[in-house]
Amino acid sequence: MLGLMQDWPLLVHKIIDHAAQNHGDREVVTRSVEGPIHRTNYREIAVRARKVAEALDRLGLKEGDRIATLAWNTWRHLETWYGITGMGGVYHTLNPRLFPDQLIYIANHAEDKVIFFDITFASLVEQIAPKLPKVELYIAMTDAAHLAEMTKKSGANIPNLVAYEEFIAGSSGTYEWKQLDEKAACGLCYTSGTTGNPKGVLYSHRSNMLHAMMCAQTDAQAVCSRDSILPVVPMFHANAWGLAFSAPMVGAKLVMPGPKLDGASVCELLTTERVTMTAAVPTVWLTALQYMDQNNISLPHLNRVMIGGSACPRSMIETFEKKYNVQVIHAWGMTEMSPLGTIGTLKHHVAELPHDKQMDYKVKQGHPVFGVEMKITDDDNNELPRDGKAFGRLKVRGPAIVKGYFRGEGTDAFDDDGWFDTGDVATIDSESYMTITDRSKDVIKSGGEWISSIEIENIAVGHPAVAEAAVIGVRHPKWDERPLLIVVKKPGAAVTREDILEYLKGKIAKWWMPDDVQFVADIPHTATGKIQKTTLREQFHAYRLPTAAE
Ligand code: ADP
């Protein structure tokens, strides 16, 4: 027997309709690519999203067509996403931090038909356009005057080019959204592909909608209509962690940082727009916190910051909480998980613990949100105990988790029971708090035992002179591999190898102690802000540990 409740397909453009209808005046503020602060609201965005849909329809685009965006977080990007999904298209976020060859590979693999791009990326687009035979139209996300200025300044010669405002100008704004199946594809995002080619994750309307509801919960992003939310995390990085959907869903104000993600620009918006919640990867906060410290910035409106994408060090959580009175929400997830997986909010009994003990939980990656099943296994797929000690391959299942990559790639990540192997190595404790110890390809195997590079890095950045730290395994004749700690000093800081090793003493097991410390000017990062260990390993390929002769 079937239930007698209405069919109301979970289509993501219903989110913008809901926001327009019920929170129409709520502002969307952007630091525009052109420069000035731009203000609009959900009512206007919903109308202009319909204009985008109408114009794409007129162009002859069909359901399922991939339409790329190469853009910062702006109101136009938001309109474009909702417009694309409402006409049945698939928004495909391109990460401008990738190399041109990677972008060409990805856009061709996706068979993108249109590319919406910010004028900051004009020369990049000019460079890749000749190698993108399927792209029929390039839309510069600006008005005609700024497009003319851009063309004059950059000299960029892009074929089939139109300004966004011209593109939508002839549309009425009364377009009727397409009637779609909630399982229809609506978004596409490629993983960074640190090993092998990038792989496409194809979201459905249903998965994005369910994910937005998962995000909005109080023990997750805890977003509400009284919030002013600044997603520093770009829309091209795993859907801005769902905020482009969850914020309008609850009618929160959105503050879009555009191209300026430096400490000064972010802090200015936090203050002027009275931001209550923000989100970004740890590397962004490393520089922002330095800026705040140097300029005596206070954050009177901000009450929480979501940090994920790589492990959030204890020292960062403590600085936000003690110095700025801002709560840190540590989260873990993946592009493949839409992306939210676990959240480090305090469960009831943890909230009752003394502050120090709470901190031991806050540094963990957190407990799963509803809709995420999680387990750890050994290499033979035997489930390991949830005792906070055993660590193994982290596997996940759920309605907003990938079940196969675009065009059938990467099948070895999935098993017959529907579990997806995250490629992370983790522990899960009896309270379901999960701790990532490493990416499986980054674990350091010393004398048959595993050493967690992440844990050592997180402790090392707690040293007052350390700006950033990375640990890699280096070949060792006796132990196979031993840890090497690579450190970027804070500007002007004087610190020695011995100081740092002394600082680590007692904080990690003796046999985890790095065999050496090397100082570098910069640590390389991936396009999503993670430490690029493959490059570091290449960089230190010829390096020999002082202990290697033992
Ligand atoms: P990409 O792989 O494209 O850089 P993702 O954001 O999808 O982008 O990367 C997901 C991976 O990032 C996870 O599998 C995990 O290794 C790492 N990660 C994400 N959040 C955290 C976190 N809070 N702590 C440690 N690692 C994290």
Coordinates of C-alpha atoms and ligand atoms in Angstrom, one line a residue:
M1 CA 0.0 0.0 0.0
L2 CA 1.3 3.4 -0.9
G3 CA 1.1 6.5 1.3
L4 CA -1.4 9.2 0.5
M5 CA 0.9 12.1 0.6
Q6 CA 1.5 14.6 -2.2
D7 CA 4.3 14.1 -4.7
W8 CA 6.4 17.2 -4.5
P9 CA 9.6 16.4 -6.3
L10 CA 12.7 17.7 -4.5
L11 CA 13.9 20.2 -7.2
V12 CA 16.6 22.6 -6.2
H13 CA 15.0 25.7 -7.9
K14 CA 12.2 25.3 -5.4
I15 CA 14.6 26.6 -2.9
I16 CA 15.0 30.0 -4.6
D17 CA 11.2 30.1 -5.1
H18 CA 10.7 29.5 -1.4
A19 CA 13.3 32.2 -0.5
A20 CA 11.7 34.7 -3.0
Q21 CA 8.2 34.1 -1.6
N22 CA 9.0 34.0 2.1
H23 CA 12.2 35.9 2.5
G24 CA 12.0 38.1 -0.6
D25 CA 13.7 41.2 0.9
R26 CA 16.5 39.3 2.5
E27 CA 19.7 40.6 1.0
V28 CA 22.4 39.0 -1.1
V29 CA 25.5 41.2 -0.9
T30 CA 28.5 40.8 -3.2
R31 CA 31.9 42.3 -3.5
S32 CA 31.6 42.4 -7.2
V33 CA 34.2 41.4 -9.7
E34 CA 34.0 44.9 -11.1
G35 CA 34.8 46.3 -7.7
P36 CA 31.9 47.9 -5.9
I37 CA 29.7 46.2 -3.3
H38 CA 26.5 45.1 -5.0
R39 CA 23.2 44.6 -3.2
T40 CA 20.2 42.5 -4.3
N41 CA 17.7 40.2 -2.6
Y42 CA 16.1 36.7 -3.1
R43 CA 13.1 38.2 -4.9
E44 CA 15.2 39.7 -7.6
I45 CA 17.5 36.7 -7.8
A46 CA 14.6 34.4 -8.4
V47 CA 13.4 36.6 -11.3
R48 CA 16.8 36.9 -12.9
A49 CA 17.4 33.1 -12.5
R50 CA 14.3 32.6 -14.6
K51 CA 15.7 35.0 -17.1
V52 CA 18.9 32.9 -17.3
A53 CA 16.7 29.8 -17.7
E54 CA 14.7 31.4 -20.5
A55 CA 17.8 32.6 -22.3
L56 CA 19.4 29.2 -22.1
D57 CA 16.2 27.6 -23.4
R58 CA 16.1 30.0 -26.3
L59 CA 19.6 29.0 -27.1
G60 CA 18.3 25.5 -27.7
L61 CA 19.9 23.9 -24.6
K62 CA 18.2 20.7 -23.5
E63 CA 17.6 18.8 -20.3
G64 CA 20.8 17.2 -19.1
D65 CA 23.1 19.6 -21.0
R66 CA 26.2 20.6 -19.0
I67 CA 26.7 24.3 -18.6
A68 CA 29.9 25.4 -17.0
T69 CA 30.7 28.2 -14.6
L70 CA 34.2 29.5 -14.0
A71 CA 33.3 32.1 -11.4
W72 CA 33.7 33.5 -7.9
N73 CA 30.9 33.6 -5.3
T74 CA 28.6 36.3 -6.6
W75 CA 24.9 37.0 -7.0
R76 CA 25.2 36.4 -10.7
H77 CA 26.8 33.0 -10.0
L78 CA 23.8 32.1 -7.7
E79 CA 21.3 33.2 -10.4
T80 CA 23.1 31.1 -13.0
W81 CA 23.0 28.0 -10.8
Y82 CA 19.3 28.3 -10.1
G83 CA 18.6 29.3 -13.7
I84 CA 20.5 26.3 -15.1
T85 CA 18.8 23.8 -12.8
G86 CA 15.4 25.3 -13.5
M87 CA 15.6 24.7 -17.2
G88 CA 16.8 21.1 -16.6
G89 CA 20.5 21.8 -17.2
V90 CA 23.5 20.7 -15.2
Y91 CA 25.6 23.4 -13.6
H92 CA 29.2 22.4 -13.9
T93 CA 31.6 24.3 -11.6
L94 CA 35.1 24.7 -13.0
N95 CA 37.9 25.4 -10.5
P96 CA 39.9 28.4 -11.9
R97 CA 42.9 27.3 -9.7
L98 CA 43.4 24.2 -11.9
F99 CA 46.0 24.3 -14.7
P100 CA 44.6 25.1 -18.2
D101 CA 45.3 21.6 -19.4
Q102 CA 43.2 20.2 -16.5
L103 CA 40.4 22.6 -17.2
I104 CA 40.5 21.6 -20.9
Y105 CA 40.3 17.9 -19.9
I106 CA 37.4 18.4 -17.6
A107 CA 35.3 20.7 -19.8
N108 CA 35.8 18.3 -22.7
H109 CA 35.0 15.3 -20.6
A110 CA 31.9 17.0 -19.4
E111 CA 31.0 18.2 -22.9
D112 CA 30.1 21.6 -21.6
K113 CA 28.1 23.6 -24.1
V114 CA 28.2 27.0 -22.5
I115 CA 30.7 28.6 -20.2
F116 CA 29.7 31.4 -17.9
F117 CA 32.9 33.1 -16.6
D118 CA 34.0 36.1 -14.5
I119 CA 36.0 38.7 -16.3
T120 CA 38.9 38.1 -14.0
F121 CA 39.4 34.8 -15.9
A122 CA 39.3 36.3 -19.4
S123 CA 42.8 35.4 -20.4
L124 CA 42.4 31.9 -19.0
V125 CA 39.2 31.5 -21.1
E126 CA 41.0 32.8 -24.1
Q127 CA 43.7 30.3 -23.6
I128 CA 41.5 27.2 -23.2
A129 CA 38.7 28.2 -25.7
P130 CA 40.5 26.9 -28.9
K131 CA 40.7 23.5 -27.3
L132 CA 37.0 23.3 -26.3
P133 CA 35.2 22.2 -29.5
K134 CA 31.8 21.6 -27.9
V135 CA 31.4 25.0 -26.3
E136 CA 28.9 27.1 -28.3
L137 CA 28.8 30.2 -26.2
Y138 CA 30.9 32.1 -23.7
I139 CA 29.1 34.4 -21.3
A140 CA 31.1 37.0 -19.4
M141 CA 29.3 37.6 -16.1
T142 CA 29.2 41.4 -16.4
D143 CA 27.5 44.1 -18.3
A144 CA 28.3 45.3 -21.9
A145 CA 30.3 48.3 -20.7
H146 CA 32.6 46.2 -18.5
L147 CA 32.9 43.5 -21.1
A148 CA 34.1 46.2 -23.6
E149 CA 36.5 47.5 -21.0
M150 CA 37.8 43.9 -20.3
T151 CA 38.3 43.2 -23.9
K152 CA 40.2 46.4 -24.4
K153 CA 42.4 45.9 -21.3
S154 CA 43.2 42.2 -21.6
G155 CA 43.1 42.1 -25.4
A156 CA 41.4 38.8 -24.9
N157 CA 39.9 37.3 -28.0
I158 CA 37.2 34.9 -27.0
P159 CA 34.8 33.5 -29.7
N160 CA 31.0 33.6 -29.4
L161 CA 31.2 36.0 -26.5
V162 CA 28.3 37.9 -24.9
A163 CA 27.9 39.9 -21.7
Y164 CA 25.6 38.2 -19.1
E165 CA 23.4 41.3 -18.7
E166 CA 22.9 41.3 -22.5
F167 CA 22.3 37.6 -22.6
I168 CA 19.4 37.8 -20.1
A169 CA 18.1 41.2 -21.2
G170 CA 15.5 39.9 -23.7
S171 CA 13.9 37.5 -21.2
S172 CA 10.7 38.2 -19.3
G173 CA 11.5 36.7 -16.0
T174 CA 8.3 34.7 -16.0
Y175 CA 9.7 31.5 -17.3
E176 CA 8.0 28.4 -16.0
W177 CA 10.5 25.9 -14.5
K178 CA 10.7 22.6 -16.2
Q179 CA 8.8 19.7 -14.7
L180 CA 11.7 17.3 -13.8
D181 CA 12.3 14.1 -12.1
E182 CA 13.9 14.7 -8.7
K183 CA 16.5 12.1 -9.6
A184 CA 17.6 14.1 -12.7
A185 CA 21.1 15.4 -12.7
C186 CA 21.5 19.0 -11.8
G187 CA 25.2 19.6 -10.9
L188 CA 28.6 18.3 -11.8
C189 CA 31.9 18.8 -10.0
Y190 CA 35.2 17.1 -10.6
T191 CA 37.5 15.9 -7.9
S192 CA 41.0 17.3 -7.9
G193 CA 42.5 14.1 -9.2
T194 CA 45.7 14.2 -7.3
T195 CA 46.1 10.6 -8.6
G196 CA 45.0 10.0 -12.2
N197 CA 42.5 12.2 -14.0
P198 CA 39.9 14.2 -12.2
K199 CA 36.6 12.3 -11.9
G200 CA 33.1 13.8 -12.2
V201 CA 30.6 13.7 -9.4
L202 CA 27.1 14.2 -10.8
Y203 CA 24.6 15.5 -8.2
S204 CA 20.9 15.1 -8.6
H205 CA 18.1 17.6 -7.6
R206 CA 17.1 15.1 -4.9
S207 CA 20.6 14.7 -3.5
N208 CA 21.3 18.4 -3.4
M209 CA 18.0 19.1 -1.7
L210 CA 18.4 16.4 0.9
H211 CA 21.9 17.6 1.5
A212 CA 20.8 21.2 2.0
M213 CA 18.3 20.0 4.6
M214 CA 21.1 17.9 6.3
C215 CA 23.3 21.0 6.3
A216 CA 20.7 23.3 7.8
Q217 CA 20.3 21.2 11.0
T218 CA 21.3 22.7 14.3
D219 CA 24.0 20.2 14.9
A220 CA 25.4 20.9 11.4
Q221 CA 25.6 24.5 10.0
A222 CA 22.7 25.6 12.2
V223 CA 21.6 28.2 9.7
C224 CA 18.5 30.3 10.2
S225 CA 16.7 33.4 8.8
R226 CA 18.5 35.7 11.3
D227 CA 21.9 34.7 10.1
S228 CA 24.2 36.6 7.8
I229 CA 26.4 34.1 6.1
L230 CA 29.7 34.6 4.3
P231 CA 30.7 31.5 2.3
V232 CA 34.4 32.2 1.7
V233 CA 34.6 28.6 0.4
P234 CA 34.0 29.0 -3.3
M235 CA 31.0 27.6 -5.1
F236 CA 33.5 25.7 -7.3
H237 CA 34.8 23.9 -4.2
A238 CA 32.2 21.2 -3.5
N239 CA 29.2 23.4 -3.9
A240 CA 30.3 26.0 -1.3
W241 CA 29.6 23.2 1.2
G242 CA 25.9 23.4 0.5
L243 CA 25.6 27.1 1.6
A244 CA 24.3 28.3 -1.7
F245 CA 21.3 26.0 -1.1
S246 CA 20.9 25.9 2.7
A247 CA 21.1 29.7 3.2
P248 CA 18.2 30.6 0.8
M249 CA 16.4 27.6 2.1
V250 CA 16.1 29.2 5.6
G251 CA 16.1 32.8 4.3
A252 CA 19.5 33.8 5.7
K253 CA 21.3 36.8 4.3
L254 CA 24.2 35.9 1.9
V255 CA 27.4 37.8 1.7
M256 CA 29.4 36.8 -1.3
P257 CA 33.1 37.7 -1.2
G258 CA 33.7 37.7 -5.0
P259 CA 37.4 37.5 -6.0
K260 CA 38.9 38.9 -2.8
L261 CA 39.6 36.1 -0.3
D262 CA 42.5 37.8 1.5
G263 CA 42.4 38.5 5.3
A264 CA 41.7 42.3 4.9
S265 CA 38.8 41.9 2.5
V266 CA 37.2 39.0 4.3
C267 CA 37.4 40.8 7.7
E268 CA 35.9 44.0 6.2
L269 CA 32.8 42.1 5.0
L270 CA 32.6 40.2 8.3
T271 CA 32.2 43.6 10.0
T272 CA 30.3 45.7 7.5
E273 CA 27.7 43.0 6.7
R274 CA 27.4 41.9 10.4
V275 CA 28.3 38.3 9.4
T276 CA 27.2 35.7 12.0
M277 CA 28.5 32.6 10.2
T278 CA 31.3 32.0 7.8
A279 CA 33.0 29.0 6.2
A280 CA 36.4 28.3 4.7
V281 CA 39.4 25.9 4.6
P282 CA 42.1 26.2 7.2
T283 CA 44.7 27.8 4.8
V284 CA 42.3 30.8 4.4
W285 CA 42.0 31.2 8.2
L286 CA 45.8 30.9 8.6
T287 CA 46.3 34.1 6.7
A288 CA 43.1 35.8 8.0
L289 CA 44.1 35.1 11.6
Q290 CA 47.5 36.6 11.0
Y291 CA 45.9 39.7 9.6
M292 CA 43.5 40.0 12.5
D293 CA 46.3 39.6 15.0
Q294 CA 48.5 42.2 13.3
N295 CA 45.6 44.7 12.9
N296 CA 43.9 44.2 16.2
I297 CA 40.6 43.2 14.6
S298 CA 37.7 42.1 16.7
L299 CA 34.7 40.1 15.4
P300 CA 31.7 41.3 17.4
H301 CA 29.0 39.9 15.2
L302 CA 30.5 36.5 14.1
N303 CA 29.4 33.7 16.3
R304 CA 30.6 30.6 14.4
V305 CA 33.0 29.5 11.7
M306 CA 32.8 26.3 9.8
I307 CA 36.3 24.9 9.0
G308 CA 36.9 21.8 6.8
G309 CA 38.5 20.6 3.6
S310 CA 41.6 19.7 5.6
A311 CA 42.1 19.1 9.3
C312 CA 41.6 22.1 11.5
P313 CA 44.5 22.4 14.0
R314 CA 43.8 22.7 17.7
S315 CA 45.6 26.0 17.9
M316 CA 43.2 27.5 15.3
I317 CA 40.1 26.4 17.2
E318 CA 41.6 27.8 20.4
T319 CA 42.4 31.1 18.8
F320 CA 38.9 31.6 17.4
E321 CA 37.3 30.5 20.6
K322 CA 39.5 32.2 23.2
K323 CA 40.6 35.3 21.4
Y324 CA 37.6 36.1 19.3
N325 CA 34.8 34.3 21.1
V326 CA 33.8 32.5 17.9
Q327 CA 32.7 28.9 17.9
V328 CA 34.5 26.6 15.5
I329 CA 32.4 24.0 13.7
H330 CA 35.0 21.4 12.4
A331 CA 33.6 19.5 9.5
W332 CA 34.7 16.7 7.2
G333 CA 33.4 15.8 3.8
M334 CA 34.2 15.3 0.2
T335 CA 33.1 16.5 -3.2
E336 CA 31.7 12.9 -3.5
M337 CA 29.5 13.5 -0.5
S338 CA 27.9 16.8 -1.6
P339 CA 30.1 17.4 0.6
L340 CA 29.1 17.2 4.2
G341 CA 29.9 13.9 6.1
T342 CA 30.7 14.6 9.7
I343 CA 30.4 17.6 12.0
G344 CA 32.4 18.3 15.1
T345 CA 29.6 19.8 17.2
L346 CA 29.4 18.7 20.8
K347 CA 27.1 15.9 21.7
H348 CA 25.3 16.2 25.0
H349 CA 27.7 14.6 27.4
V350 CA 30.7 16.2 25.7
A351 CA 29.2 19.6 26.2
E352 CA 29.3 18.8 29.9
L353 CA 33.0 18.1 30.0
P354 CA 35.6 20.6 31.1
H355 CA 36.8 22.9 28.4
D356 CA 40.1 21.0 27.8
K357 CA 38.4 17.7 27.3
Q358 CA 35.8 19.3 25.0
M359 CA 38.7 20.4 22.9
D360 CA 39.8 16.8 22.4
Y361 CA 36.5 16.3 20.6
K362 CA 36.5 19.5 18.7
V363 CA 39.7 18.5 16.9
K364 CA 38.2 15.3 15.7
Q365 CA 36.4 15.5 12.4
G366 CA 33.0 14.9 14.1
H367 CA 30.0 12.6 14.1
P368 CA 27.9 11.8 11.0
V369 CA 24.9 14.0 10.1
F370 CA 21.7 12.1 9.4
G371 CA 21.9 10.6 5.9
V372 CA 25.5 9.5 6.3
E373 CA 26.4 5.9 7.3
M374 CA 30.0 5.3 8.1
K375 CA 32.3 2.4 8.9
I376 CA 36.0 1.6 8.9
T377 CA 37.4 -1.6 7.5
D378 CA 40.7 -3.4 7.0
D379 CA 42.0 -4.1 3.5
D380 CA 39.9 -7.3 3.3
N381 CA 36.7 -5.3 4.0
N382 CA 36.3 -6.6 7.5
E383 CA 34.7 -4.0 9.7
L384 CA 37.0 -2.7 12.5
P385 CA 35.8 -1.8 16.0
R386 CA 34.5 1.6 16.9
D387 CA 36.9 2.0 19.8
G388 CA 38.7 5.2 18.8
K389 CA 41.9 3.2 18.4
A390 CA 41.6 0.9 15.4
F391 CA 42.1 2.7 12.2
G392 CA 41.2 1.6 8.7
R393 CA 39.6 2.6 5.4
L394 CA 36.7 4.9 5.9
K395 CA 33.6 3.9 3.9
V396 CA 30.4 5.8 3.6
R397 CA 26.8 5.4 2.2
G398 CA 23.9 7.7 1.9
P399 CA 21.4 9.6 -0.4
A400 CA 23.8 12.5 -1.1
I401 CA 26.8 10.3 -1.7
V402 CA 28.2 9.4 -5.1
K403 CA 27.2 5.9 -6.4
G404 CA 29.4 6.1 -9.5
Y405 CA 31.5 8.7 -11.3
F406 CA 30.5 10.4 -14.5
R407 CA 31.0 8.2 -17.5
G408 CA 31.7 5.1 -15.3
E409 CA 35.1 5.9 -14.1
G410 CA 36.7 5.0 -10.7
T411 CA 34.6 1.9 -10.2
D412 CA 37.1 0.4 -7.7
A413 CA 36.0 2.9 -5.1
F414 CA 32.6 1.2 -4.8
D415 CA 31.6 -2.2 -3.4
D416 CA 28.6 -4.4 -4.1
D417 CA 26.8 -3.2 -0.9
G418 CA 26.9 0.4 -2.0
W419 CA 29.7 1.6 0.2
F420 CA 32.0 4.2 -1.2
D421 CA 35.7 4.1 -0.1
T422 CA 36.6 7.6 0.8
G423 CA 40.4 7.0 0.4
D424 CA 40.7 8.4 4.0
V425 CA 42.1 6.4 6.9
A426 CA 40.2 7.0 10.2
T427 CA 39.2 5.9 13.6
I428 CA 35.7 6.0 14.9
D429 CA 35.1 6.1 18.7
S430 CA 32.2 4.6 20.7
E431 CA 30.4 7.9 20.5
S432 CA 30.7 7.9 16.6
Y433 CA 33.2 10.7 16.6
M434 CA 35.5 10.1 13.6
T435 CA 39.1 11.1 13.4
I436 CA 40.9 11.2 10.1
T437 CA 44.5 10.0 10.5
D438 CA 45.5 10.4 6.9
R439 CA 44.7 10.1 3.2
S440 CA 45.5 6.4 2.5
K441 CA 48.1 7.5 0.0
D442 CA 49.8 9.8 2.6
V443 CA 50.1 7.5 5.6
I444 CA 53.6 6.9 6.8
K445 CA 54.5 3.3 7.3
S446 CA 57.3 3.0 9.8
G447 CA 58.4 -0.5 10.8
G448 CA 55.0 -1.9 9.8
E449 CA 53.1 0.6 11.9
W450 CA 51.2 3.7 10.7
I451 CA 52.1 7.2 11.7
S452 CA 49.4 9.9 11.3
S453 CA 50.9 12.8 9.4
I454 CA 47.9 15.0 10.1
E455 CA 48.2 14.6 13.9
I456 CA 51.9 15.7 13.8
E457 CA 51.1 18.7 11.5
N458 CA 48.3 19.8 13.7
I459 CA 50.5 19.8 16.8
A460 CA 53.4 21.5 15.0
V461 CA 51.3 24.5 13.9
G462 CA 50.6 25.1 17.6
H463 CA 54.2 26.3 18.0
P464 CA 54.0 30.1 18.0
A465 CA 56.7 30.5 15.3
V466 CA 55.2 28.0 12.9
A467 CA 52.9 29.3 10.1
E468 CA 52.3 26.0 8.4
A469 CA 53.6 22.5 8.7
A470 CA 53.5 19.3 6.5
V471 CA 54.7 15.8 7.3
I472 CA 55.7 13.3 4.6
G473 CA 57.2 9.8 4.8
V474 CA 60.8 9.6 3.6
R475 CA 62.5 6.3 2.7
H476 CA 64.5 4.8 5.5
P477 CA 66.7 1.7 5.2
K478 CA 65.7 0.2 8.5
W479 CA 62.1 1.4 9.0
D480 CA 60.9 1.7 5.4
E481 CA 59.7 5.2 6.0
R482 CA 60.2 7.8 8.6
P483 CA 58.4 11.2 9.1
L484 CA 60.0 14.4 7.8
L485 CA 58.5 17.6 9.2
I486 CA 58.5 20.5 6.7
V487 CA 57.8 23.9 8.2
V488 CA 57.0 27.5 7.0
K489 CA 58.1 30.0 9.7
K490 CA 55.8 32.9 10.6
P491 CA 57.2 36.2 9.1
G492 CA 60.2 37.4 11.3
A493 CA 60.1 34.3 13.6
A494 CA 63.4 32.7 14.6
V495 CA 63.0 29.0 15.4
T496 CA 65.4 26.1 15.1
R497 CA 64.9 22.4 14.2
E498 CA 65.7 21.6 17.9
D499 CA 63.1 24.1 19.2
I500 CA 60.4 22.4 17.2
L501 CA 61.4 18.8 18.1
E502 CA 61.5 19.9 21.7
Y503 CA 58.0 21.3 21.4
L504 CA 56.7 18.1 20.0
K505 CA 58.2 16.0 22.8
G506 CA 55.5 14.5 25.1
K507 CA 52.7 15.6 22.7
I508 CA 53.2 12.6 20.3
A509 CA 54.5 9.0 20.7
K510 CA 58.2 8.8 20.8
W511 CA 58.4 6.7 17.6
W512 CA 56.3 9.3 15.8
M513 CA 58.9 12.0 16.3
P514 CA 60.0 13.3 12.9
D515 CA 63.6 12.3 12.1
D516 CA 64.2 15.8 10.8
V517 CA 62.8 19.3 10.3
Q518 CA 63.3 21.2 7.1
F519 CA 62.3 24.9 6.7
V520 CA 60.8 26.1 3.4
A521 CA 59.5 29.4 2.2
D522 CA 56.2 27.9 0.9
I523 CA 54.2 24.7 1.1
P524 CA 52.4 23.9 -2.2
H525 CA 48.6 23.7 -2.1
T526 CA 46.1 22.0 -4.3
A527 CA 43.3 23.8 -6.1
T528 CA 41.1 23.3 -3.1
G529 CA 43.6 24.5 -0.5
K530 CA 45.0 21.2 0.7
I531 CA 48.7 20.6 1.2
Q532 CA 50.0 19.0 -2.0
K533 CA 51.9 16.1 -0.6
T534 CA 52.7 14.6 -4.0
T535 CA 54.6 17.8 -4.9
L536 CA 56.3 17.8 -1.6
R537 CA 57.4 14.2 -2.0
E538 CA 58.8 15.1 -5.4
Q539 CA 60.5 18.1 -4.0
F540 CA 62.2 16.0 -1.3
H541 CA 62.9 13.1 -3.5
A542 CA 66.7 13.3 -3.3
Y543 CA 66.6 14.2 0.4
R544 CA 68.3 11.8 2.8
L545 CA 67.3 11.7 6.5
P546 CA 70.2 12.2 9.0
T547 CA 69.1 9.0 10.6
A548 CA 69.2 7.0 7.3
A549 CA 72.7 5.8 7.9
E550 CA 71.9 4.0 11.2
Ligands
ADP1 P1 39.5 17.6 -3.5 O1 39.8 16.1 -3.2 O2 38.9 17.9 -4.9 O3 40.6 18.5 -3.1 P2 37.5 17.5 -1.5 O4 37.1 18.6 -0.7 O5 36.4 16.6 -2.0 O6 38.3 18.1 -2.6 O7 38.5 16.6 -0.6 C1 38.0 15.7 0.3 C2 39.1 15.2 1.2 O8 39.6 16.3 1.9 C3 38.7 14.2 2.2 O9 38.6 12.9 1.6 C4 39.8 14.3 3.3 O10 40.9 13.6 2.9 C5 40.0 15.8 3.2 N1 39.3 16.5 4.3 C6 38.2 17.2 4.2 N2 37.8 17.7 5.4 C7 38.8 17.3 6.3 C8 39.0 17.5 7.7 N3 38.1 18.2 8.4 N4 40.0 17.0 8.2 C9 40.9 16.2 7.5 N5 40.8 16.0 6.2 C10 39.7 16.6 5.6

